[in-house]
Short mmCIF file of C-alpha atoms in Angstrom, two decimals:
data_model
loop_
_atom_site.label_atom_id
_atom_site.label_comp_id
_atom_site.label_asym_id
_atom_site.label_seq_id
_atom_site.Cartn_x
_atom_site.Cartn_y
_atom_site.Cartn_z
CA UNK Y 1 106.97 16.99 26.68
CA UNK Y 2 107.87 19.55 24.05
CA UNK Y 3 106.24 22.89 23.65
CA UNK Y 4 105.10 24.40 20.17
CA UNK Y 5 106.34 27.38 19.06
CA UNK Y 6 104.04 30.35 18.99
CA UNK Y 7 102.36 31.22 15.93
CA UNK Y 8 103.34 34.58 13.87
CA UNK Y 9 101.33 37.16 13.05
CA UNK Y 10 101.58 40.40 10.87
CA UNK Y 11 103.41 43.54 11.92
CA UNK Y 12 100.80 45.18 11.05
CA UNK Y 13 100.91 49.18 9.57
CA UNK Y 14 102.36 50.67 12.65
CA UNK Y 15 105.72 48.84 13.45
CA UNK Y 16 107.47 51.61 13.03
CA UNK Y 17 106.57 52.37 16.47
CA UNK Y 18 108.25 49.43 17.80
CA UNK Y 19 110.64 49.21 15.30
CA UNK Y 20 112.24 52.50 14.47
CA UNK Y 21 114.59 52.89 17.55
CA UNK Y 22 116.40 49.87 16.22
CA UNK Y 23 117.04 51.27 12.37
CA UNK Y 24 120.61 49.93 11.19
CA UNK Y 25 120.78 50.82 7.69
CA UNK Y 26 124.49 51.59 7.55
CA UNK Y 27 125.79 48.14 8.84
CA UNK Y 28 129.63 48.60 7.81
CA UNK Y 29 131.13 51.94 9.53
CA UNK Y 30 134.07 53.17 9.76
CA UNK Y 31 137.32 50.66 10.43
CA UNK Y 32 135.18 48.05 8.93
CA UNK Y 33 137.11 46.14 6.45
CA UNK Y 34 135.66 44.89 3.48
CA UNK Y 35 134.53 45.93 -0.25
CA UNK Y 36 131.85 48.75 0.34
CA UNK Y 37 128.22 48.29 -1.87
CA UNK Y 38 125.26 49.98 -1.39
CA UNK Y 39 121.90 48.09 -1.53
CA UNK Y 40 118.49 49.51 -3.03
CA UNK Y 41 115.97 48.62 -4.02
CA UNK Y 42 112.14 48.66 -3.83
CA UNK Y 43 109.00 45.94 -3.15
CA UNK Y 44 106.11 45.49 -5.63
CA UNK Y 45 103.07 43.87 -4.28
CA UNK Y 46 100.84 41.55 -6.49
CA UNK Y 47 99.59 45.02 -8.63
CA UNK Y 48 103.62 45.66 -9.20
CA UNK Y 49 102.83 49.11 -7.21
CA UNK Y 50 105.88 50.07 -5.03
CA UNK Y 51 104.68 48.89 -1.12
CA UNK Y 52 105.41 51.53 0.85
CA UNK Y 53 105.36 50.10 4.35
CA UNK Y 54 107.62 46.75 4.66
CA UNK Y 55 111.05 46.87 6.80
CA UNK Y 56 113.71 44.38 6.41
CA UNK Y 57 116.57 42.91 7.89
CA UNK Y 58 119.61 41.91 6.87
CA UNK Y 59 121.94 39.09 8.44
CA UNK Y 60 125.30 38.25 7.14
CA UNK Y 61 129.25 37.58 8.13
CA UNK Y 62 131.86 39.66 7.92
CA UNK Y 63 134.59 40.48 4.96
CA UNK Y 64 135.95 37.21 6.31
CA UNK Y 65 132.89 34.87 5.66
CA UNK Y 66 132.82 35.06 10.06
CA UNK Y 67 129.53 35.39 11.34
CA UNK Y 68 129.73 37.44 14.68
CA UNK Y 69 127.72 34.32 16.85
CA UNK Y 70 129.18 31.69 19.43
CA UNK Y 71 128.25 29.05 16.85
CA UNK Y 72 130.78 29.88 14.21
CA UNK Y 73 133.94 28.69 15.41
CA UNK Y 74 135.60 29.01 11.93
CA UNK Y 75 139.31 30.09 12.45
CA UNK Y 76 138.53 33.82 11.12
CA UNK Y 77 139.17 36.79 12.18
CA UNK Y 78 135.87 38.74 13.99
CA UNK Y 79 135.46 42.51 13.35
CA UNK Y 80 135.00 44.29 16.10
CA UNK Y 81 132.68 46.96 15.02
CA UNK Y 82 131.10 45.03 12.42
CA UNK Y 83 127.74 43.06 13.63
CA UNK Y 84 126.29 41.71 10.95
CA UNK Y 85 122.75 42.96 11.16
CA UNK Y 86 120.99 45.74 10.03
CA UNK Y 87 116.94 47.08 9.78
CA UNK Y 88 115.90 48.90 6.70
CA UNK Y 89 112.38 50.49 6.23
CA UNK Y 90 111.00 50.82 3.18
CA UNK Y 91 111.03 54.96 3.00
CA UNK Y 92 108.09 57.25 2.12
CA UNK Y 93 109.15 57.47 -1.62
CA UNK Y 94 108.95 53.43 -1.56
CA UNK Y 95 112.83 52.29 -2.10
CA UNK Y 96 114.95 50.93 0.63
CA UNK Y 97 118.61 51.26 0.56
CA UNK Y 98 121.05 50.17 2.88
CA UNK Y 99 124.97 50.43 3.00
CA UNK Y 100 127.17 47.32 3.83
CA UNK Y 101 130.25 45.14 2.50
CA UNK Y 102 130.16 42.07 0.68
CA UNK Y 103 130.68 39.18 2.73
CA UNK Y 104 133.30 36.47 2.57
CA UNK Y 105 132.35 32.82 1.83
CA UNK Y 106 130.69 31.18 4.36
CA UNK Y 107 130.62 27.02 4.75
CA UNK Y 108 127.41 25.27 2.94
CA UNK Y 109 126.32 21.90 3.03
CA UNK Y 110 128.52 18.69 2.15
CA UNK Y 111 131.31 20.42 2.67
CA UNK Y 112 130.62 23.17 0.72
CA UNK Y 113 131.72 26.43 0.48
CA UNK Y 114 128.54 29.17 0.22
CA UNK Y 115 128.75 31.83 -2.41
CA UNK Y 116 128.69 35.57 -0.51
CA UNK Y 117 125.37 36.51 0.27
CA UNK Y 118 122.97 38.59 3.01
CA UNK Y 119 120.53 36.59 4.66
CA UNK Y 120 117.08 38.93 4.57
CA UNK Y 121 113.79 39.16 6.32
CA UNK Y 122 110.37 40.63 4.78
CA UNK Y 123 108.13 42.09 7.09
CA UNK Y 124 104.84 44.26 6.04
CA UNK Y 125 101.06 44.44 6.71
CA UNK Y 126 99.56 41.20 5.02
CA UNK Y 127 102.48 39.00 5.25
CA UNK Y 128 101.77 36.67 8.48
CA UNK Y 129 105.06 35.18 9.17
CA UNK Y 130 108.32 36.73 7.57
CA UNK Y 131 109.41 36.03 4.26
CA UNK Y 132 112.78 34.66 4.04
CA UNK Y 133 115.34 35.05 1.15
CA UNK Y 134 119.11 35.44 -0.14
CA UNK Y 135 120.84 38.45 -1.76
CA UNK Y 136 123.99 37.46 -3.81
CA UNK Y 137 126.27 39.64 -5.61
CA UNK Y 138 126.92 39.93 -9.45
CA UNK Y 139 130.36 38.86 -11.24
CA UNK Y 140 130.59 36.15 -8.65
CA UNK Y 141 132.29 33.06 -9.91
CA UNK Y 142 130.90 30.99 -6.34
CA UNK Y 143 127.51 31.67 -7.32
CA UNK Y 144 127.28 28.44 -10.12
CA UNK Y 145 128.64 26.04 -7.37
CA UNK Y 146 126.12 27.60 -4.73
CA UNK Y 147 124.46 24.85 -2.80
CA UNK Y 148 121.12 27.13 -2.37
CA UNK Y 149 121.19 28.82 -5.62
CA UNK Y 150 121.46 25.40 -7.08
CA UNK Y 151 118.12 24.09 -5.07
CA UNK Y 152 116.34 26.95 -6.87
CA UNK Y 153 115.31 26.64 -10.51
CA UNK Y 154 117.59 27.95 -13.30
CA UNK Y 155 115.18 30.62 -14.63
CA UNK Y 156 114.35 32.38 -11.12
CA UNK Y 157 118.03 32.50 -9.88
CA UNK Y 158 118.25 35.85 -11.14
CA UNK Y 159 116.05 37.08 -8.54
CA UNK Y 160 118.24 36.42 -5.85
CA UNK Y 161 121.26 37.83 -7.41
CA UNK Y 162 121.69 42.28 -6.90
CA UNK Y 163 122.03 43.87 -10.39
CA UNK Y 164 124.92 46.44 -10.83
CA UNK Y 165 123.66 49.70 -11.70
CA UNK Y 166 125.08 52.01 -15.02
CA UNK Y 167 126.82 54.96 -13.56
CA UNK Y 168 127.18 53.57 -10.11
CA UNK Y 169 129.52 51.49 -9.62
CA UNK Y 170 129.56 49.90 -5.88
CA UNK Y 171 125.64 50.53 -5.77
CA UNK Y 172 123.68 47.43 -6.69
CA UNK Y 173 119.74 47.11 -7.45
CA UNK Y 174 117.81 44.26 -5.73
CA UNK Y 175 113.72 44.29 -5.47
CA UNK Y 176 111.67 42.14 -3.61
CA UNK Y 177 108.55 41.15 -6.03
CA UNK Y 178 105.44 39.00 -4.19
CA UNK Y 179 103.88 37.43 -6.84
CA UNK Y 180 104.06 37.23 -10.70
CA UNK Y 181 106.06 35.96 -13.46
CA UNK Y 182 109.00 37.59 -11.38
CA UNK Y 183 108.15 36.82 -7.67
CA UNK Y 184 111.24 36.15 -5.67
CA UNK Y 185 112.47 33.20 -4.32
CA UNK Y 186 111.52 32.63 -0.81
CA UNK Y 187 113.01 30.00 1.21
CA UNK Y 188 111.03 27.99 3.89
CA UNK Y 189 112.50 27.77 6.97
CA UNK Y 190 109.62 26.58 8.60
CA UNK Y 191 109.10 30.47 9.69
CA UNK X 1 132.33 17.44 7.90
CA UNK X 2 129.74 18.10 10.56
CA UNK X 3 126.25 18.90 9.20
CA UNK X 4 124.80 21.70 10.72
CA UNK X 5 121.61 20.91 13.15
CA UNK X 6 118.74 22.61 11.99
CA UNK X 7 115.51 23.90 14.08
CA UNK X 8 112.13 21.42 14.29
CA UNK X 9 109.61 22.51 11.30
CA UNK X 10 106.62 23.53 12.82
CA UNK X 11 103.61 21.42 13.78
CA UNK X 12 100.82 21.43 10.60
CA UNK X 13 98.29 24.37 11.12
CA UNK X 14 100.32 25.92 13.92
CA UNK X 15 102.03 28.54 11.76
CA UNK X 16 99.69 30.97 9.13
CA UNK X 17 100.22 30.28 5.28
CA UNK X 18 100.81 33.03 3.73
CA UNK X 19 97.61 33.80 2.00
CA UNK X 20 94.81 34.17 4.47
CA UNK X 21 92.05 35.84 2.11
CA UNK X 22 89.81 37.50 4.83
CA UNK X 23 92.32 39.43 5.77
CA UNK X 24 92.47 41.51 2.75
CA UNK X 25 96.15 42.98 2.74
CA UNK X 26 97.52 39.19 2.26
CA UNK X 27 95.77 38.94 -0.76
CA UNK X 28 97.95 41.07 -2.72
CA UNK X 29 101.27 40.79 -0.94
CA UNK X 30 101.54 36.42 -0.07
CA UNK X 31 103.54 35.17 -2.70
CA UNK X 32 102.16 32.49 -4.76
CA UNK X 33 104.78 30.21 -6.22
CA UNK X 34 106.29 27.50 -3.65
CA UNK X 35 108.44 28.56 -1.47
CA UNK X 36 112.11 26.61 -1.76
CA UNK X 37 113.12 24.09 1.03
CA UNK X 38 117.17 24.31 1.58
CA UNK X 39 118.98 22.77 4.39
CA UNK X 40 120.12 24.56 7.12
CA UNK X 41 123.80 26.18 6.89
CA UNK X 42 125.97 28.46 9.07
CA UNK X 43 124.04 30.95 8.06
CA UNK X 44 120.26 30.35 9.33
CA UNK X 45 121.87 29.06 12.79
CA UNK X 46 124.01 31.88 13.47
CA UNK X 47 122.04 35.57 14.01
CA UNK X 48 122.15 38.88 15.88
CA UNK X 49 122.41 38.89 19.37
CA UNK X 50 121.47 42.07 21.79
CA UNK X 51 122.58 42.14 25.09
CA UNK X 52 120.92 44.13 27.80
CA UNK X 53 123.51 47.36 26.63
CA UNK X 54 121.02 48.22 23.80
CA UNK X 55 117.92 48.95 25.97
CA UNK X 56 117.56 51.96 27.91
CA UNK X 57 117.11 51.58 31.41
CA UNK X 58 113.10 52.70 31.10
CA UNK X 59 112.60 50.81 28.33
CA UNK X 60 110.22 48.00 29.61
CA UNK X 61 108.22 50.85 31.29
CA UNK X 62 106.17 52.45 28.53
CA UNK X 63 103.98 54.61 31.11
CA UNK X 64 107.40 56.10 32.09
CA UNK X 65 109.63 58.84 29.97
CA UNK X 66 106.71 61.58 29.34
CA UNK X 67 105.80 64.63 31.61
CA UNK X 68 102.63 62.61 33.27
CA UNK X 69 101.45 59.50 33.09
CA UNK X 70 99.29 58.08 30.61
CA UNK X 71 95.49 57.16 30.40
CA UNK X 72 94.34 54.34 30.31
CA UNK X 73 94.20 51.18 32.90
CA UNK X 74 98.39 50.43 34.05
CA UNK X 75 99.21 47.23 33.68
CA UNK X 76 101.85 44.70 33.65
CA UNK X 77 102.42 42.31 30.97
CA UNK X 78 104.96 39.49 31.88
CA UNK X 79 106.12 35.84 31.17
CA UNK X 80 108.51 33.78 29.90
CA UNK X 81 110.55 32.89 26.53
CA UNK X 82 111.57 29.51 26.00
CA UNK X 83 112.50 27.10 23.25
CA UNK X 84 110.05 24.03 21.98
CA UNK X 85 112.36 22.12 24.34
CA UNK X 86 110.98 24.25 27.44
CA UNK X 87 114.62 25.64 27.48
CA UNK X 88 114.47 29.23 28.67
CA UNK X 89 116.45 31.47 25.89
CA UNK X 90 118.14 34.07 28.36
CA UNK X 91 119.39 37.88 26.65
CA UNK X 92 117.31 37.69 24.34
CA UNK X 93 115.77 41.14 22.96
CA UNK X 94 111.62 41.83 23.29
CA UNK X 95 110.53 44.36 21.28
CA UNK X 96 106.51 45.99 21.76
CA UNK X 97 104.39 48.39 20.13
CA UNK X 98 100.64 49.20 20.69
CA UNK X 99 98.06 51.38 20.43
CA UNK X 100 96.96 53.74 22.99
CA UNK X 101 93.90 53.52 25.46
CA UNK X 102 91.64 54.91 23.47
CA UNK X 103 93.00 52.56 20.57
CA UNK X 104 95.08 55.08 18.04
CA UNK X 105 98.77 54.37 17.14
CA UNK X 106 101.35 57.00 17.07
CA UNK X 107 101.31 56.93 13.57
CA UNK X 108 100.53 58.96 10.49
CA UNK X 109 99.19 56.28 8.82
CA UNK X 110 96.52 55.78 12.15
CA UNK X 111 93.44 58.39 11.28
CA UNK X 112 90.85 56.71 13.51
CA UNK X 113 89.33 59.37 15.06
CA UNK X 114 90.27 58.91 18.48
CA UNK X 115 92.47 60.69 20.53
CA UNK X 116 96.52 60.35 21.07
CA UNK X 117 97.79 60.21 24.50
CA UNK X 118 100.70 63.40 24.78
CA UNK X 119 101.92 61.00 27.44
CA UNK X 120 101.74 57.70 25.76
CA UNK X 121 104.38 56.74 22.84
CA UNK X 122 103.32 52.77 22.51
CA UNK X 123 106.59 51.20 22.15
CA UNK X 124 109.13 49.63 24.61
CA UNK X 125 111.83 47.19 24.59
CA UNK X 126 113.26 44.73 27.61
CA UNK X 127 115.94 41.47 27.51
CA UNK X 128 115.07 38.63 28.55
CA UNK X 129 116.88 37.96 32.23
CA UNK X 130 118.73 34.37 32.80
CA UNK X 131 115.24 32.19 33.30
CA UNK X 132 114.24 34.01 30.27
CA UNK X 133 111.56 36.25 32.11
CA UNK X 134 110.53 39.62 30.53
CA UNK X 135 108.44 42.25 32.35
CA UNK X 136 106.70 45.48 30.66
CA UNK X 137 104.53 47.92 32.44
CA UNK X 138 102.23 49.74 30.11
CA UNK X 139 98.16 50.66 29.79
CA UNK X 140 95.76 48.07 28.40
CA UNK X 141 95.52 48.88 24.44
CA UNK X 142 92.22 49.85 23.11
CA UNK X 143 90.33 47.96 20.49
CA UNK X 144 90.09 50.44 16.85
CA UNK X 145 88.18 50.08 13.89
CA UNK X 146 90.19 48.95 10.61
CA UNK X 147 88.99 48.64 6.91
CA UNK X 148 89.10 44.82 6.61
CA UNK X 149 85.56 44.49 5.67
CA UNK X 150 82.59 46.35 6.75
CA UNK X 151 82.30 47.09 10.25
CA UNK X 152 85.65 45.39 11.10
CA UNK X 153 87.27 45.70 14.45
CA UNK X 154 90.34 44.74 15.80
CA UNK X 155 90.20 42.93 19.28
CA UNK X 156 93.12 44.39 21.75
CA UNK X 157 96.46 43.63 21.54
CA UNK X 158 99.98 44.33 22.03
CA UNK X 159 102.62 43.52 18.97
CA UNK X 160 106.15 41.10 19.84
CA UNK X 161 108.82 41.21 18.40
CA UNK X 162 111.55 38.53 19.13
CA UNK X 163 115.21 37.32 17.91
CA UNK X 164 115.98 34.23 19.91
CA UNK X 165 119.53 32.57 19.39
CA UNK X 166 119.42 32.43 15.61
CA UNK X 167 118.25 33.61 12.29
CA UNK X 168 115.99 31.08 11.94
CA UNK X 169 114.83 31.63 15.42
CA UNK X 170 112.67 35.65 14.54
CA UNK X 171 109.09 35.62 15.29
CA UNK X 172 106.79 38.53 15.15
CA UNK X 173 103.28 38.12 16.82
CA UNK X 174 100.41 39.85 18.60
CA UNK X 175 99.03 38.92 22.63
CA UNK X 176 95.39 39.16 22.94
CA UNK X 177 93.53 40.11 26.21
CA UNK X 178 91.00 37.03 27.65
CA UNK X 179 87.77 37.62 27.39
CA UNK X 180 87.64 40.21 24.67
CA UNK X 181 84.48 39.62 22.73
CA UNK X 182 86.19 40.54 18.82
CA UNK X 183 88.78 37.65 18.99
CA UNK X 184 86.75 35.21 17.11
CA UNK X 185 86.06 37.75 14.84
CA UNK X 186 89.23 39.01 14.31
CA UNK X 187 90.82 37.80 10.65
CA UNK X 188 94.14 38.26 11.87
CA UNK X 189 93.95 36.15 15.03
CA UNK X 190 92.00 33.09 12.83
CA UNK X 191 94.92 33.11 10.39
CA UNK X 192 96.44 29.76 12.11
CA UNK X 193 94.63 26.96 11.30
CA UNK X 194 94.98 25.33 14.58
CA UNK X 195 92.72 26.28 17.58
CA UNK X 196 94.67 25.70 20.15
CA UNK X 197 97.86 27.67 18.68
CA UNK X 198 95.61 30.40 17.83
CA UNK X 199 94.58 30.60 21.57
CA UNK X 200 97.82 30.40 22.85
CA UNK X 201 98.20 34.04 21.33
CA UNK X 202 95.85 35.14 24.40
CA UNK X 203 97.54 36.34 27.60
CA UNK X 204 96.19 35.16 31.23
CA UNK X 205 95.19 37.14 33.66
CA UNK X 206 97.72 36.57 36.88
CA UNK X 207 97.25 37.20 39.92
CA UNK X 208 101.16 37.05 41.01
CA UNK X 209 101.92 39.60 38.91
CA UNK X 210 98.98 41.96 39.72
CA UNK X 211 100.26 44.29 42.08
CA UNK X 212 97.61 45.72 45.00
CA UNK X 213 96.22 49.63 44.12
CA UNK X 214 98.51 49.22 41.46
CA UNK X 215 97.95 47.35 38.23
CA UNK X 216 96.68 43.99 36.83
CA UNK X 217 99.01 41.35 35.74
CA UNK X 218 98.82 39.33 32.16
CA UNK X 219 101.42 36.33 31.78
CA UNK X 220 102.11 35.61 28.14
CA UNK X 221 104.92 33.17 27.44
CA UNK X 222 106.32 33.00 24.29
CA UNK X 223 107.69 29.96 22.68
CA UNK X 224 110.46 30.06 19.65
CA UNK X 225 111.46 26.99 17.80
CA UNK X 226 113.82 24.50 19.35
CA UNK X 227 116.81 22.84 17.66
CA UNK X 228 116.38 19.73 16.37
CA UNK X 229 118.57 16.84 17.77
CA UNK X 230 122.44 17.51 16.97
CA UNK X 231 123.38 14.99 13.96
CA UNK X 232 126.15 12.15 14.43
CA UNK X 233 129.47 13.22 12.61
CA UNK X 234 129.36 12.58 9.41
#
């Protein structure tokens, strides 16, 4: 007899009660090796207005392509102080920004090998289970042999991939958007 | 080449879709294009794990940590997390928030005009122990109006928030109190299609748990998604 998972519901307006003591929004400190970026960026609801309360979080592997979990027994090296995760509110002025280092490659499907990328999580009021999607980085050659990238039609890829930004170099730009002609990809996981 | 064993997609109508147009906020924020279907990969079955080292030792107790205690009736919300294949998912990190007994949040956003609690703060934290039991000890949550539609009220309840082993695994819900007269009302709670999920969302009153002069006991078990059978080498 198997058991069905419980159903999701909204964080609601106030999760920063529950939420805040766990903000990681610096996930690479110091004696963590890797190529530094920053990560900003802002989400527009179905109006395009900036939403002000949404938190996300942010999964990935290490400068290696090593996720820190029992199931990756890849023969790479681990960093100790380097997790993986991280929890970034959308501020009061509406952009998020989080500091981290671009992963290595990680193993795909059919023998793959995955282009870098961050696993995130969108939570806010009105969305009722999380909404799941990909950051990848710019000027990267793995991104045209991407197994997931390539599931995703040609003319929305470029929502998924961070944007470099003029003047700043190691900074990237990458918005969520809900809905319109430039809604991000979101990938169904089943949650 | 192994292929990497995903988790069992959810039973139809047990999980919300995204838009759920009486409750007004999903309108404008569930995305409307399909979402994209991609196998699982090292990446979705891997996630962060928190051992019992990131909760403080009063974390579970949310009446605990102010100069007096709070108002409000104490008491003490416990049960179980397992997977869809009744496996209990030890270490695993439960996080709450809630309103306060007189049903305001801690919040800036939260203008209801009801009081805050100097002795209540609404959020708490435990981990799961090896039969994947959680205990918290707080005051029952009191119902608030919202601005959902006219005259809207939310019934009671107490906000989860859970990792389980792997990315894939994250679920954020709400427990409901039995008996409270708003749940069928309550556009948030009908946002699964499926009855019987939907009611599953409502914690039992327990008498094992209740603890004499003390406090009443609610048992809410929480369920995250199992793995699916591990594939055959390829």
């Amino acid at each position: 007899m198997s058991l069905q998972a419980t159903t999701s519901q909204t964080v609601g307006p106030y999760f920063k009660i529950g939420l805040d003591w766990l903000h990681r929004d610096n996930l690479a400190g110091e004696g963590v090796s890797g190529e530094r970026v920053t990560i900003q960026g802002r989400v527009f609801d179905g109006d395009g207005v900036p939403v002000p309360d949404a938190i996300l979080e942010i999964w990935q592997a290490n400068a290696h392509g090593k996720y820190a979990h029992p199931e990756d027994t890849q023969d790479k090296p681990l960093e100790p102080r380097f997790t993986g995760y991280g929890r970034v509110p959308v501020a009061a002025d509406g952009v998020f920004r989080f500091a981290t280092i671009k992963p290595g490659p990680v193993p795909g499907p059919e023998g793959s090998e995955q282009a870098p990328h961050l696993l995130v999580s969108v939570f806010m009021r009105g969305v009722l289970r999380r909404l799941v999607t990909r950051i990848y980085f710019p000027d990267e050659p793995r991104n045209a042999t991407d197994f997931v990238l390539n599931l995703v039609e040609p003319e929305r890829r470029s929502t998924l991939i961070a944007k470099k930004t003029a003047g700043s170099p190691g900074t990237l730009e990458w918005n969520v958007v809900l809905q319109g002609p430039d809604e991000t990809v979101f990938f169904d996981l089943g949650l | 080449m192994k292929r990497v064993a995903g988790y069992r997609a959810p039973y139809p109508g047990t999980q919300p879709n995204h838009l759920h147009s009486p409750y007004v906020s999903s309108i404008k924020r569930a995305p409307t294009k399909p979402q994209v279907r991609i196998p699982y990969t090292l990446s979705e079955v891997t996630g962060p794990s928190f051992g019992p080292e990131v909760v403080a030792p009063k974390a579970s107790d949310l009446t605990s940590g102010h100069s007096g205690e709070p108002l409000g009736e104490r008491i003490i919300v416990s049960g179980r997390v397992l997977d869809e294949n009744s496996r209990p998912l030890a270490n695993t990190l439960v996080e709450i928030w809630q309103a306060n007994a007189a049903g305001r949040y801690r919040h800036a956003v939260d203008q209801h005009q009801a009081p805050l609690d100097p002795n209540f703060t609404g959020s708490g934290q435990a981990v799961t122990d090896g039969e994947g039991r959680y205990r918290f000890v707080t005051i029952r949550p009191g119902e608030y109006p919202w601005r959902n539609h006219y005259n809207a009220w939310r019934p009671a309840h107490i906000h989860f928030s859970l990792f389980g082993p792997a990315f894939a695994t994250r679920l954020v819900t709400q427990m409901y109190f039995p008996g409270d007269p708003l749940i069928p009302f309550d556009p948030i709670f009908n946002c699964t299609a499926d009855e019987k999920a939907r009611n599953r969302l409502i914690s039992a009153f327990d008498w094992e748990t209740t603890l004499p002069e003390h406090a009443l006991g609610y048992k809410f078990d929480i369920i995250l998604r199992g793995r699916e059978a591990t594939p055959m080498e390829e």
